Short mmCIF file of N, CA and C in Angstrom, two decimals:
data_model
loop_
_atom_site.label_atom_id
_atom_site.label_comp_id
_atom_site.label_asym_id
_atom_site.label_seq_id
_atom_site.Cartn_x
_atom_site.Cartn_y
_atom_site.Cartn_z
N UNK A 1 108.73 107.75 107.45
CA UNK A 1 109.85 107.43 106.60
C UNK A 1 109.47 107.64 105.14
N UNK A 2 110.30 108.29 104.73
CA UNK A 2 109.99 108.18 102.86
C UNK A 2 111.20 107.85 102.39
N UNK A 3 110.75 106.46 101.17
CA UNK A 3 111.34 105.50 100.77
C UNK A 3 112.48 106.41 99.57
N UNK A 4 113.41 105.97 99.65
CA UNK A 4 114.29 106.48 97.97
C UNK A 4 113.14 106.15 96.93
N UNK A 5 112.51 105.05 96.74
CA UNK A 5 111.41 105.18 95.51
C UNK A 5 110.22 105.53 96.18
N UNK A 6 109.26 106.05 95.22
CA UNK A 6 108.11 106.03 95.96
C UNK A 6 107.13 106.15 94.35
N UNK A 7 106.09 105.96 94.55
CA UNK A 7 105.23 106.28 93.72
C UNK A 7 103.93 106.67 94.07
N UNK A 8 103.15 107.23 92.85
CA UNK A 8 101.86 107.80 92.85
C UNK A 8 101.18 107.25 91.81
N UNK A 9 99.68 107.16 91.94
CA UNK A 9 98.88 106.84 90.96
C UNK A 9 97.52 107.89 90.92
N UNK A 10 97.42 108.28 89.51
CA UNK A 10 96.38 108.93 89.82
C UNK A 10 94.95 108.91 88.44
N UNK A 11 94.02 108.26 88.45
CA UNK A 11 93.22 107.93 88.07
C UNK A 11 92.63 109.27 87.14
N UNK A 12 93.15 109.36 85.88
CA UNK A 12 92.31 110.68 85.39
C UNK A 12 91.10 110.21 84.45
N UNK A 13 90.30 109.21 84.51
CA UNK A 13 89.69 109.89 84.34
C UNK A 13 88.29 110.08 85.39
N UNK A 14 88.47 109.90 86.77
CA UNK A 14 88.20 110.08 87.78
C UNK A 14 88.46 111.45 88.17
N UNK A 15 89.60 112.18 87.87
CA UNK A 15 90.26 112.99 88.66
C UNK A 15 90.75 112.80 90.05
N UNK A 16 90.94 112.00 90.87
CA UNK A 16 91.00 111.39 91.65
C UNK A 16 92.32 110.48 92.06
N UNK A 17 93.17 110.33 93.34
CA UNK A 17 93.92 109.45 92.96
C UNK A 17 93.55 107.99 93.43
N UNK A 18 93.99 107.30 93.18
CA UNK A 18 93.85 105.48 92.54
C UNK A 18 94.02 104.82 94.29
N UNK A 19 93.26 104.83 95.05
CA UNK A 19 93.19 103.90 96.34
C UNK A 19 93.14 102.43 96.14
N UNK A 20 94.37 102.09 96.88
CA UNK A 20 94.13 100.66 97.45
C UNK A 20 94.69 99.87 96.00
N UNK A 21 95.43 100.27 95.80
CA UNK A 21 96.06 99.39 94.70
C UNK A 21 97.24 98.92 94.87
N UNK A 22 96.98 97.24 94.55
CA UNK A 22 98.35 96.57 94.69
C UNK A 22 99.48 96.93 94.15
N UNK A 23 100.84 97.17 94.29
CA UNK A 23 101.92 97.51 93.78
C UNK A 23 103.45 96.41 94.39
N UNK A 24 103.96 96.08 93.38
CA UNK A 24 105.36 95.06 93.70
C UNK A 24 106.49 95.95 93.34
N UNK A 25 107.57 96.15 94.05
CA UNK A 25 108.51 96.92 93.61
C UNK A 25 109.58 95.57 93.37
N UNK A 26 110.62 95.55 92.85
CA UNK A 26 111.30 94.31 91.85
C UNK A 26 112.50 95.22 91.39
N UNK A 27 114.04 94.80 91.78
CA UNK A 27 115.43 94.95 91.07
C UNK A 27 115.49 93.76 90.70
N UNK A 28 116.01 94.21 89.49
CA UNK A 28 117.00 93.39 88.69
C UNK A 28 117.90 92.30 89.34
N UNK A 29 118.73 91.54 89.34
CA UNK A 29 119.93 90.87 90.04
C UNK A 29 120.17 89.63 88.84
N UNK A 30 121.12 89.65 88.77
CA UNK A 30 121.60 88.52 87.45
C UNK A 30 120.80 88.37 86.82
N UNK A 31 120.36 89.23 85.62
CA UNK A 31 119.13 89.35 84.93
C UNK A 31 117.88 88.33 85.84
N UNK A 32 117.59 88.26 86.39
CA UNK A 32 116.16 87.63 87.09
C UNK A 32 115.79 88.86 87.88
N UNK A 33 114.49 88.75 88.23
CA UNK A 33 113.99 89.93 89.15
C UNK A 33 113.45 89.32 90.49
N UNK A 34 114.07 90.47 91.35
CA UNK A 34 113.75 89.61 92.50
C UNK A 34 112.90 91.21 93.33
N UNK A 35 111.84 90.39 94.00
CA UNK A 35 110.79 90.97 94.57
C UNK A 35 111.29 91.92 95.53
N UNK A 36 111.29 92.97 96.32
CA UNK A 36 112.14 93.76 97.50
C UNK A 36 111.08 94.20 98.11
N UNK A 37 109.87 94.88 97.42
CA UNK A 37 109.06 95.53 98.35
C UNK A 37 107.09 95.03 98.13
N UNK A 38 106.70 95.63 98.61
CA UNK A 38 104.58 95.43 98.07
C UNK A 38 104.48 96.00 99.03
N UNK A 39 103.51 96.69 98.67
CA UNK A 39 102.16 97.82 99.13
C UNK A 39 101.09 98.19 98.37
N UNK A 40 100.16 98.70 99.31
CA UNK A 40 99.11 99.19 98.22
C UNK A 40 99.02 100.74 98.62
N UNK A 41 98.47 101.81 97.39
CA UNK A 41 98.42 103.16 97.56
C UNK A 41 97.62 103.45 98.72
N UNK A 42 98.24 104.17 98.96
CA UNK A 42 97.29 104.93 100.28
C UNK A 42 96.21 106.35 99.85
N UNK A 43 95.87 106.65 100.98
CA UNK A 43 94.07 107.45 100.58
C UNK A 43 94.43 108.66 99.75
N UNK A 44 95.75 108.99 99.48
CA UNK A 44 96.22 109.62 98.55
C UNK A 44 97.09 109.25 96.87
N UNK A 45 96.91 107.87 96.67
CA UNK A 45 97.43 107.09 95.55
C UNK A 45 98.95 106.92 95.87
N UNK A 46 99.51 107.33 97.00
CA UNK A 46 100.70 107.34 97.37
C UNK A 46 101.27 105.72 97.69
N UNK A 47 102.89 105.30 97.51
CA UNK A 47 103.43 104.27 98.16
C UNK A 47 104.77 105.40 98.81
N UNK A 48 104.92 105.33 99.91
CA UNK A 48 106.16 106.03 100.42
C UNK A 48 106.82 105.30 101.29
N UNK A 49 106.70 104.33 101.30
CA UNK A 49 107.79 103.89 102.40
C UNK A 49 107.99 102.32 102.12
N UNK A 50 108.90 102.12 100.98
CA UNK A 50 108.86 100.78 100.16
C UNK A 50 110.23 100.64 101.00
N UNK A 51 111.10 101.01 101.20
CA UNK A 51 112.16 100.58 101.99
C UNK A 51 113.18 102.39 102.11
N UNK A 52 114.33 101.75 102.97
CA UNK A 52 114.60 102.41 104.03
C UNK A 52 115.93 102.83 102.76
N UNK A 53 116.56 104.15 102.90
CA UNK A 53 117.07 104.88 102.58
C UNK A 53 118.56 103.97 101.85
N UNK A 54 119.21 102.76 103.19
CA UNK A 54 120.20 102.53 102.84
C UNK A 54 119.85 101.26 101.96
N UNK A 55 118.75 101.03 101.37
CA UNK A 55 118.72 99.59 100.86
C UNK A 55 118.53 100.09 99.15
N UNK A 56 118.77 101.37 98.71
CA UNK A 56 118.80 101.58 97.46
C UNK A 56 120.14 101.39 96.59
N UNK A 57 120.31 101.10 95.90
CA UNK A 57 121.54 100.55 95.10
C UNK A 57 120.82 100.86 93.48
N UNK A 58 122.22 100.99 92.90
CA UNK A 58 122.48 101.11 91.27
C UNK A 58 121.46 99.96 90.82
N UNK A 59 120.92 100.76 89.86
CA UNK A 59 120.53 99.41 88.92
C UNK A 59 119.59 99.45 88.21
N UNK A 60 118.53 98.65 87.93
CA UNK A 60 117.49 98.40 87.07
C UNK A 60 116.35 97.78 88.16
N UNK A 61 115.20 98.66 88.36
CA UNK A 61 114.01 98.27 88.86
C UNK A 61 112.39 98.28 88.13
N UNK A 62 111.64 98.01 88.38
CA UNK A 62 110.46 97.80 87.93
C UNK A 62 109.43 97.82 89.12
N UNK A 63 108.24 98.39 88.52
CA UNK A 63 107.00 97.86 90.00
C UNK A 63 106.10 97.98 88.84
N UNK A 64 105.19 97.12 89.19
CA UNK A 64 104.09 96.27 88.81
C UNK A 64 102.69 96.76 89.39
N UNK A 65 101.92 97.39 88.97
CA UNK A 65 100.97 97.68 89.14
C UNK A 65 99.82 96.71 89.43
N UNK A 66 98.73 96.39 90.47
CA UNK A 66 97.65 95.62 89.63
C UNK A 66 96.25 96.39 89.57
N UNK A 67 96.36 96.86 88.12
CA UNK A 67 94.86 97.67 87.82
C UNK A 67 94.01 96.95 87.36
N UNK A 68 93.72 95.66 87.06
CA UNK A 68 92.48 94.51 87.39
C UNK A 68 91.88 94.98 88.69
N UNK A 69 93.13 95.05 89.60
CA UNK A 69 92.07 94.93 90.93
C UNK A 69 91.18 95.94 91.36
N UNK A 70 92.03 96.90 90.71
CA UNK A 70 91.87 98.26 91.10
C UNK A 70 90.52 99.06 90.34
N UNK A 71 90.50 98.77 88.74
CA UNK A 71 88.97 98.60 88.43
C UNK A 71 88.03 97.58 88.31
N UNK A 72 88.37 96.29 88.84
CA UNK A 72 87.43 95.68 89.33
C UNK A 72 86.64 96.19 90.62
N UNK A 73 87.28 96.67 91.79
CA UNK A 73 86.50 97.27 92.54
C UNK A 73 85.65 98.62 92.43
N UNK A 74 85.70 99.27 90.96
CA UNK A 74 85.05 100.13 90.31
C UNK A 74 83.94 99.45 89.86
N UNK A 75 83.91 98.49 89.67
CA UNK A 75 82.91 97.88 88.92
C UNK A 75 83.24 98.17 87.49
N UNK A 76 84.66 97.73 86.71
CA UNK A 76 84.67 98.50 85.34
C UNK A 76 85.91 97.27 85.10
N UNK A 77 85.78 97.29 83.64
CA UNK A 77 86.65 96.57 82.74
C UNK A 77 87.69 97.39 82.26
N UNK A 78 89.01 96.80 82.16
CA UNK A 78 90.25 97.27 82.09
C UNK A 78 90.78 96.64 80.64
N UNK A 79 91.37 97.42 79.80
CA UNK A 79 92.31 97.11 78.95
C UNK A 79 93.26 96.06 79.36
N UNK A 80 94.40 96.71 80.55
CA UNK A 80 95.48 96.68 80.84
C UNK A 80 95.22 95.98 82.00
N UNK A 81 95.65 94.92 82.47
CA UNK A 81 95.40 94.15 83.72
C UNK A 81 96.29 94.30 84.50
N UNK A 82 97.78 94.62 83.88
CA UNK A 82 98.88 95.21 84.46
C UNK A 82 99.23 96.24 84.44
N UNK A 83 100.05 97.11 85.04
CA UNK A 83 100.84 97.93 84.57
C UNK A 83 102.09 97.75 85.13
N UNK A 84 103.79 97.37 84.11
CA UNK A 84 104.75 96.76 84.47
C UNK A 84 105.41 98.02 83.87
N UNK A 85 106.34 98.99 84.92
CA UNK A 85 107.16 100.36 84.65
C UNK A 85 108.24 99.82 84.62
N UNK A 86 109.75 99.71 84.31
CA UNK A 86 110.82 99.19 84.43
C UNK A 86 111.85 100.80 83.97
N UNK A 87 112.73 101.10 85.17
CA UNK A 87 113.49 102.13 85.63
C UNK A 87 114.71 102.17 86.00
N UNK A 88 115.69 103.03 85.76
CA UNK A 88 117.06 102.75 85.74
C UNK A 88 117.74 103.59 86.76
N UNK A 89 118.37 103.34 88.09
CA UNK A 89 118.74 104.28 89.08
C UNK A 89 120.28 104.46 88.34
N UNK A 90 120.47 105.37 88.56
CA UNK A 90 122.24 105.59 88.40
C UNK A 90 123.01 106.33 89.43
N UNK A 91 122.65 107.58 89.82
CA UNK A 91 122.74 108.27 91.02
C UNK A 91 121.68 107.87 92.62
N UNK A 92 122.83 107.05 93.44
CA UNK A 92 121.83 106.58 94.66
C UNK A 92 121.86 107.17 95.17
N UNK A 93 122.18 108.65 95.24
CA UNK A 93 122.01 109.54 96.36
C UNK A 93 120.80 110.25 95.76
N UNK A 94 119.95 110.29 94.58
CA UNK A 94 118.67 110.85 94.69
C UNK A 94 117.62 110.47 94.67
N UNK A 95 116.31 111.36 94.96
CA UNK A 95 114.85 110.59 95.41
C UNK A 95 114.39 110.00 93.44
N UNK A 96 113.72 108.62 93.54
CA UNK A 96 113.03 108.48 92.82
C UNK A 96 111.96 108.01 92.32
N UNK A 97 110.91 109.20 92.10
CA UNK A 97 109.55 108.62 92.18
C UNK A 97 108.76 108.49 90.71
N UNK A 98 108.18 108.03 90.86
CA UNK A 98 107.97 106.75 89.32
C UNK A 98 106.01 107.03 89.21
N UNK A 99 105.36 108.33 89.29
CA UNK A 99 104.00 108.40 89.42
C UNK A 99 103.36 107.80 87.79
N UNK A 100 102.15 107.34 87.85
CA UNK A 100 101.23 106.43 86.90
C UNK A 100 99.72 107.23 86.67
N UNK A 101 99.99 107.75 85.50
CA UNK A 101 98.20 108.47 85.02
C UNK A 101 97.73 107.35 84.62
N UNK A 102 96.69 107.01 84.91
CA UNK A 102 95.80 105.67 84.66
C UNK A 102 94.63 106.09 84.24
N UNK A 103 94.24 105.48 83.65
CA UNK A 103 92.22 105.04 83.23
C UNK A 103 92.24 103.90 82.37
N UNK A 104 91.04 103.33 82.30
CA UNK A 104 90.99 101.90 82.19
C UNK A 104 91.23 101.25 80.64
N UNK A 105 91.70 102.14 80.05
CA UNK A 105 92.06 102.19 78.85
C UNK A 105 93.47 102.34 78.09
N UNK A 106 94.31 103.33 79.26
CA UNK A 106 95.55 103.68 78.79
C UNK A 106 96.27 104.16 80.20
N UNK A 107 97.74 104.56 80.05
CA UNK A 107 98.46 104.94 80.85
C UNK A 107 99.23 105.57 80.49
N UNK A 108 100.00 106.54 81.33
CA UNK A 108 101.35 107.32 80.92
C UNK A 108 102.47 107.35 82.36
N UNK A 109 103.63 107.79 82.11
CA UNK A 109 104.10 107.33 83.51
C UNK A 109 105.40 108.85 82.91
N UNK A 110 105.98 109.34 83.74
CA UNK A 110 106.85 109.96 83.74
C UNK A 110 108.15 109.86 85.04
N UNK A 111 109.60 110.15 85.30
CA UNK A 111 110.10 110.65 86.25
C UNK A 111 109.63 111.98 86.82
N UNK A 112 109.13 111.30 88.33
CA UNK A 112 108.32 112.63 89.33
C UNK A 112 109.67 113.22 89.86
N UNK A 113 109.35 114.25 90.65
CA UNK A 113 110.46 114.68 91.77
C UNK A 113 109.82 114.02 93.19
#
């Protein structure tokens, strides 16, 4: 199954992508955020299957990274203990994936295909 969202992480300055990292996916709902999905990347920095096709709806989402954990098991100190993306669906009929360049210092994030 691949999820309407999905994401990637990929560790540059490893070159490498980012294993085993916690991730919370989170919509909006009367301004409060309420939790919908968690996973951690798979042996490819991948999350693909956060939920099922018909559970995507309009709106305002976010997922939450945790890169503490993720270079703590590097054995390395992190700037950023989080990384909190916050994203706006408008069209639910398309895929949207939300990938994260990381190193323990900085981040960048773009809309993937």
């Amino acid at each position: 199954m691949r999820s309407p969202i999905t994401t990637h992480i990929l560790d540059t300055n490893l070159g490498k992508p980012a294993v085993n990292v916690a991730c919370v996916l989170f919509r909006k709902e009367n301004n409060q955020w309420s939790q919908i999905a968690s996973g951690k990347t798979n042996s490819d920095g991948r999350i693909v299957d956060w939920m099922e096709e018909t559970e995507r709806q309009a709106g305002i989402y976010r997922i939450e990274f945790d890169t503490d954990g993720y270079f703590d098991v590097l054995g390395q100190h992190c700037f950023y203990p989080s990384v909190s993306i916050d994203f706006r669906i408008v069209a639910i009929n398309e895929h949207y994936h939300v990938p994260l360049l990381l190193t323990a210092f900085g981040f960048s994030t773009y809309r993937g295909s």
